CSV table of C-alpha atoms in Angstrom, one decimal:
chain,number,residue,atom,x,y,z
A,274,MET,CA,34.0,120.8,139.6
A,275,THR,CA,34.9,124.4,140.1
A,276,GLN,CA,35.4,126.6,137.3
A,277,PHE,CA,39.0,128.2,137.5
A,278,PRO,CA,39.2,132.0,137.0
A,279,LEU,CA,40.6,133.7,134.3
A,280,GLY,CA,44.3,134.5,134.5
A,281,ALA,CA,45.5,137.4,136.4
A,282,GLU,CA,47.4,139.1,133.6
A,283,ALA,CA,44.2,139.3,131.4
A,284,ILE,CA,42.1,140.6,134.3
A,285,ALA,CA,44.4,143.2,135.0
A,286,GLN,CA,44.5,144.5,131.4
A,287,ALA,CA,40.7,144.0,130.9
A,288,GLN,CA,38.2,146.7,131.6
A,289,PRO,CA,35.7,146.3,134.5
A,290,LEU,CA,33.0,143.9,134.3
A,291,THR,CA,29.8,144.8,132.3
A,292,THR,CA,26.2,143.5,131.9
A,293,ALA,CA,25.7,145.4,128.7
A,294,PRO,CA,23.1,144.1,126.0
A,295,PRO,CA,24.1,141.3,123.7
A,296,ASP,CA,27.1,142.1,121.5
A,297,ARG,CA,26.3,141.8,117.9
A,298,LEU,CA,29.7,142.2,116.5
A,299,PRO,CA,30.6,139.0,114.6
A,300,ARG,CA,33.1,137.0,116.7
A,301,ILE,CA,34.9,133.7,116.7
A,302,ALA,CA,34.4,131.9,119.9
A,303,VAL,CA,37.8,130.6,121.3
A,304,ILE,CA,37.3,128.2,124.3
A,305,SER,CA,39.4,126.3,126.6
A,306,ALA,CA,38.5,124.1,129.6
A,307,PHE,CA,40.7,125.6,132.5
A,308,ALA,CA,43.1,128.2,133.3
A,309,PRO,CA,46.4,126.6,132.4
A,310,GLU,CA,45.0,125.9,128.7
A,311,ILE,CA,43.8,129.5,128.2
A,312,ALA,CA,46.7,131.5,129.7
A,313,LEU,CA,48.8,131.7,126.4
A,314,LEU,CA,45.7,133.0,124.7
A,315,GLU,CA,44.7,135.6,127.3
A,316,ALA,CA,48.2,137.0,127.0
A,317,ALA,CA,48.0,137.5,123.3
A,318,LEU,CA,44.4,139.1,123.3
A,319,GLU,CA,44.4,142.6,122.1
A,320,ALA,CA,42.2,145.4,123.6
A,321,PRO,CA,40.3,142.9,126.1
A,322,GLU,CA,37.0,143.8,127.5
A,323,THR,CA,35.4,141.6,130.1
A,324,ARG,CA,31.8,140.6,130.4
A,325,ARG,CA,30.0,138.3,133.0
A,326,ILE,CA,27.3,136.1,132.1
A,327,GLY,CA,25.9,134.0,134.8
A,328,PRO,CA,28.7,132.1,136.4
A,329,ALA,CA,31.3,132.5,133.6
A,330,THR,CA,33.5,135.4,132.4
A,331,TYR,CA,33.9,136.1,128.7
A,332,LEU,CA,36.8,138.3,127.1
A,333,THR,CA,36.4,140.0,123.9
A,334,GLY,CA,39.1,141.5,121.7
A,335,ARG,CA,41.4,140.6,118.8
A,336,LEU,CA,43.7,137.5,118.4
A,337,GLU,CA,45.4,136.8,115.3
A,338,GLY,CA,43.6,139.9,113.7
A,339,ARG,CA,40.1,138.3,114.3
A,340,GLU,CA,37.4,139.5,116.5
A,341,VAL,CA,36.9,136.8,119.1
A,342,VAL,CA,35.1,136.1,122.3
A,343,LEU,CA,37.6,134.1,124.7
A,344,PHE,CA,36.3,132.1,127.6
A,345,LEU,CA,36.7,129.2,129.7
A,346,SER,CA,34.2,126.4,129.2
A,347,GLY,CA,34.7,125.1,132.8
A,348,ILE,CA,35.7,121.4,133.2
A,349,SER,CA,33.4,118.6,132.1
A,350,MET,CA,30.3,118.4,130.1
A,351,VAL,CA,27.6,120.4,131.6
A,352,ASN,CA,29.8,123.3,132.2
A,353,ALA,CA,31.0,123.4,128.9
A,354,ALA,CA,27.4,123.0,127.4
A,355,MET,CA,26.3,125.8,129.7
A,356,THR,CA,29.0,128.4,129.0
A,357,THR,CA,29.0,127.6,125.0
A,358,GLN,CA,25.2,128.1,124.8
A,359,ALA,CA,25.3,131.3,126.9
A,360,ALA,CA,28.2,132.5,124.6
A,361,LEU,CA,25.9,131.9,121.6
A,362,ASP,CA,22.9,133.5,123.2
A,363,HIS,CA,24.9,136.7,124.1
A,364,PHE,CA,27.3,137.2,121.2
A,365,ASN,CA,27.2,137.0,117.5
A,366,VAL,CA,29.4,133.8,117.1
A,367,THR,CA,30.3,132.7,113.6
A,368,ALA,CA,32.5,129.9,114.4
A,369,ILE,CA,33.8,127.8,117.6
A,370,LEU,CA,37.3,126.8,118.1
A,371,PHE,CA,38.3,124.7,121.3
A,372,SER,CA,41.9,124.5,122.3
A,373,GLY,CA,43.0,122.0,124.9
A,374,ILE,CA,44.6,118.9,126.2
A,375,ALA,CA,43.2,115.4,126.0
A,376,GLY,CA,44.1,111.7,127.0
A,377,GLY,CA,45.6,109.8,124.2
A,378,VAL,CA,43.6,106.7,123.1
A,379,ASP,CA,45.3,105.6,119.8
A,380,PRO,CA,48.3,103.8,120.7
A,381,SER,CA,50.2,105.2,117.6
A,382,LEU,CA,50.2,108.7,119.1
A,383,GLY,CA,52.4,110.2,121.9
A,384,ILE,CA,52.4,113.0,124.5
A,385,GLY,CA,52.3,116.5,122.8
A,386,ASP,CA,50.7,115.3,119.5
A,387,VAL,CA,47.7,117.5,118.5
A,388,VAL,CA,44.5,115.7,117.1
A,389,VAL,CA,41.8,117.6,115.1
A,390,ALA,CA,39.1,115.1,115.2
A,391,GLU,CA,36.6,114.8,112.4
A,392,ARG,CA,33.6,113.9,114.6
A,393,TRP,CA,32.9,113.6,118.3
A,394,ALA,CA,30.7,111.4,120.4
A,395,HIS,CA,29.6,111.1,124.0
A,396,TYR,CA,31.1,107.8,125.4
A,397,LEU,CA,29.0,107.8,128.6
A,398,GLU,CA,25.6,108.7,127.0
A,399,GLY,CA,23.7,105.4,127.4
A,400,ALA,CA,22.6,102.8,129.9
A,401,PHE,CA,24.0,100.9,132.6
A,402,ALA,CA,22.6,97.5,132.0
A,403,ARG,CA,21.2,94.8,134.1
A,404,GLU,CA,23.4,92.0,135.0
A,405,THR,CA,21.9,88.5,134.1
A,406,ALA,CA,23.1,84.9,134.0
A,407,GLN,CA,23.8,85.5,130.1
A,408,GLY,CA,25.6,88.9,130.9
A,409,TYR,CA,24.8,92.6,130.9
A,410,ALA,CA,21.3,92.9,129.2
A,411,LEU,CA,19.6,96.1,128.0
A,412,PRO,CA,15.7,96.1,128.0
A,413,GLY,CA,14.3,94.6,125.0
A,414,TRP,CA,13.0,97.9,123.5
A,415,MET,CA,16.6,99.4,123.7
A,416,GLY,CA,19.5,99.2,121.5
A,417,ALA,CA,23.0,100.2,121.3
A,418,PRO,CA,25.3,101.0,118.2
A,419,VAL,CA,28.7,99.6,119.6
A,420,ALA,CA,29.6,96.8,122.0
A,421,ASN,CA,29.4,97.4,125.7
A,422,TYR,CA,32.1,97.8,128.1
A,423,GLY,CA,30.8,95.6,131.1
A,424,MET,CA,27.5,97.1,132.2
A,425,ILE,CA,28.2,100.2,130.2
A,426,HIS,CA,26.3,100.5,126.7
A,427,THR,CA,26.9,103.7,124.9
A,428,ARG,CA,23.9,105.2,122.9
A,429,GLY,CA,23.2,108.4,121.0
A,430,VAL,CA,21.7,111.5,122.4
A,431,ASP,CA,18.5,113.0,121.6
A,432,VAL,CA,18.9,116.6,120.3
A,433,VAL,CA,16.7,119.1,118.3
A,434,PRO,CA,18.4,119.5,114.8
A,435,PRO,CA,18.7,123.1,113.5
A,436,GLY,CA,15.3,124.3,112.3
A,437,GLY,CA,13.7,121.4,113.9
A,438,HIS,CA,11.1,120.8,116.4
A,439,ALA,CA,11.4,117.3,117.5
A,440,PRO,CA,14.4,115.5,118.9
A,441,GLU,CA,16.6,113.1,116.9
A,442,SER,CA,19.1,110.7,118.2
A,443,ARG,CA,22.7,111.3,117.1
A,444,PHE,CA,25.6,109.3,117.9
A,445,TRP,CA,28.4,111.6,116.1
A,446,PHE,CA,28.6,115.3,115.9
A,447,ASP,CA,30.7,116.5,112.9
A,448,SER,CA,33.5,119.1,113.0
A,449,ASP,CA,33.0,121.7,110.3
A,450,PRO,CA,34.4,120.5,107.0
A,451,ALA,CA,35.6,124.0,105.9
A,452,LEU,CA,37.6,124.4,109.2
A,453,MET,CA,39.1,121.0,108.9
A,454,GLU,CA,40.5,121.9,105.3
A,455,ILE,CA,41.8,125.1,107.1
A,456,ALA,CA,43.4,122.8,109.7
A,457,GLN,CA,44.9,120.7,107.3
A,458,ALA,CA,46.5,123.6,105.7
A,459,ALA,CA,47.6,125.2,108.7
A,460,ALA,CA,49.3,122.0,110.0
A,461,GLN,CA,51.7,121.9,107.0
A,462,GLY,CA,55.1,123.1,108.3
A,463,ILE,CA,53.8,123.9,111.9
A,464,VAL,CA,56.5,123.4,114.5
A,465,LEU,CA,55.3,122.1,117.8
A,466,GLU,CA,57.1,122.1,121.2
A,467,GLN,CA,59.1,119.1,121.6
A,468,VAL,CA,58.6,116.5,124.4
A,469,GLY,CA,62.1,115.4,125.4
A,470,GLU,CA,63.8,114.1,122.1
A,471,THR,CA,60.4,113.5,120.4
A,472,ALA,CA,58.8,116.0,117.8
A,473,PRO,CA,55.0,115.8,118.2
A,474,GLN,CA,52.9,115.6,115.2
A,475,VAL,CA,49.5,116.9,114.0
A,476,VAL,CA,46.8,114.2,113.2
A,477,ILE,CA,43.9,115.6,111.1
A,478,GLY,CA,40.8,113.4,111.1
A,479,GLY,CA,39.6,110.4,112.9
A,480,ASN,CA,37.2,110.3,116.0
A,481,GLY,CA,37.1,111.9,119.5
A,482,VAL,CA,35.0,110.9,122.4
A,483,SER,CA,34.0,112.9,125.5
A,484,GLY,CA,32.5,112.1,128.8
A,485,PRO,CA,32.4,113.7,132.5
A,486,VAL,CA,35.1,111.5,133.8
A,487,PHE,CA,39.0,111.7,134.2
A,488,MET,CA,39.9,108.7,132.3
A,489,ASP,CA,42.9,106.7,133.7
A,490,ASN,CA,42.0,103.2,132.9
A,491,ALA,CA,43.9,101.1,130.3
A,492,GLY,CA,41.0,98.5,129.7
A,493,PHE,CA,38.5,101.3,128.9
A,494,ARG,CA,41.2,103.1,126.7
A,495,ASP,CA,41.4,99.9,124.6
A,496,HIS,CA,37.8,99.7,124.5
A,497,ALA,CA,37.5,103.4,123.3
A,498,PHE,CA,40.1,102.7,120.5
A,499,GLU,CA,38.5,99.5,119.4
A,500,MET,CA,35.0,100.3,119.6
A,501,PHE,CA,34.7,104.1,118.8
A,502,GLU,CA,38.1,104.2,116.8
A,503,ALA,CA,38.7,107.0,118.9
A,504,ARG,CA,42.1,108.9,118.9
A,505,VAL,CA,41.6,111.0,121.8
A,506,LEU,CA,39.3,111.2,124.9
A,507,ASP,CA,38.3,114.4,126.8
A,508,MET,CA,35.8,116.0,129.1
A,509,GLU,CA,34.2,118.8,126.9
A,510,SER,CA,34.4,118.6,123.3
A,511,ALA,CA,31.5,116.3,122.4
A,512,SER,CA,29.2,118.7,124.6
A,513,VAL,CA,30.5,121.8,122.8
A,514,ALA,CA,30.0,120.0,119.3
A,515,GLN,CA,26.4,119.1,120.2
A,516,VAL,CA,25.6,122.8,121.2
A,517,ALA,CA,27.3,124.1,118.0
A,518,TYR,CA,25.4,121.5,116.0
A,519,ALA,CA,22.0,122.4,117.6
A,520,ASN,CA,22.7,126.1,116.8
A,521,ALA,CA,24.0,125.6,113.4
A,522,VAL,CA,27.4,127.3,114.1
A,523,PRO,CA,30.6,125.8,112.6
A,524,PHE,CA,32.8,123.9,115.2
A,525,ILE,CA,36.3,122.5,115.5
A,526,ALA,CA,38.4,121.2,118.4
A,527,PHE,CA,42.3,121.0,118.9
A,528,ARG,CA,43.3,118.6,121.4
A,529,SER,CA,47.0,117.8,122.4
A,530,LEU,CA,47.8,114.8,124.3
A,531,SER,CA,48.8,115.4,127.9
A,532,ASP,CA,48.6,111.8,129.0
A,533,LEU,CA,47.8,108.4,127.7
A,534,ALA,CA,44.2,108.1,129.4
A,535,GLY,CA,45.7,105.2,131.6
A,536,GLY,CA,47.8,103.6,129.0
A,537,GLY,CA,51.2,104.6,130.3
A,538,ASP,CA,53.5,102.4,132.5
A,539,GLY,CA,53.3,104.5,135.7
A,540,GLU,CA,51.2,107.3,137.2
A,541,ASN,CA,49.1,109.4,135.0
A,542,GLU,CA,51.4,111.9,133.0
A,543,ILE,CA,49.2,115.0,133.1
A,544,ALA,CA,51.1,116.8,135.7
A,545,ALA,CA,54.1,116.7,133.9
A,546,PHE,CA,53.1,117.3,130.3
A,547,LEU,CA,50.0,119.6,130.7
A,548,SER,CA,52.0,122.9,129.8
A,549,VAL,CA,53.4,121.4,126.6
A,550,ALA,CA,50.3,120.0,125.6
A,551,ALA,CA,48.5,123.1,126.2
A,552,ALA,CA,51.0,125.0,124.2
A,553,ASN,CA,50.9,122.7,121.2
A,554,SER,CA,47.1,122.8,121.1
A,555,ALA,CA,47.0,126.7,121.2
A,556,ARG,CA,49.8,127.0,118.6
A,557,LEU,CA,47.8,125.0,116.0
A,558,MET,CA,44.5,126.8,116.8
A,559,ARG,CA,46.1,130.2,116.3
A,560,ALA,CA,47.4,129.1,112.9
A,561,VAL,CA,43.9,128.0,112.0
A,562,LEU,CA,42.4,131.3,113.3
A,563,ALA,CA,45.0,133.2,111.4
A,564,ARG,CA,43.8,131.6,108.1
A,565,MET,CA,40.0,132.0,108.7
A,566,PRO,CA,38.3,134.8,106.5
A,567,GLN,CA,38.2,138.1,108.0
A,568,GLY,CA,34.8,139.3,109.4
């Protein structure tokens, strides 16, 4: 998919694009997937400067009194991994905070709720199995840690661990425990934007899953909740969590429900609730950023 450009207001305020050497000032990476999610953050960024790296644009400046690099990951897994790794290669990133929308998987959650998952997995990393008379069967030498959904068998992904030389298979990528503690504290008393008469909630912990698919299917939604015990499903977080793990950089994601991933009664809700969900995730992310240590 095409990566959306940064908002016009931020570009107007920013200095011209540069191709300067790597920036060694310690910064917190603040990421969203596409323009409507990042607009609120761009408007609040102080003294923005713009740098183009490959196909992506990065804004440096101060947000909540912290030095940050703010950028769009681009929609979906490859874009998110590519832009995150480029940020780590060109900036001195001390932590990664992702703010954005997601599809709700846990039936106890509603539109506008913000989930801060404790760990993330790739739900489409795996194998599409052969159909046999006995059902969908993997090769004898291949296993899968969770039950399949038809031909889809989800497996771990091979990744070289920090300081390692050979890849290992990992299924879950953890959010940083210290950042999770800050999120727990920041969530106390925070007021989120309402959805009709409903006051959204912050949910700390649990699982999230990601894949390169816009999910709008009730059957797979049920599968994701039952097999992965997932609360939310999106298109970027697990890939950013994997890059953060491989580079030993603390990571956390704030995902607000813009839709129910196919679980609603009518057409997908994202068009109606994108704005409120983006605002709620950004509000909690900024509260966490404001509580992070200076420097």
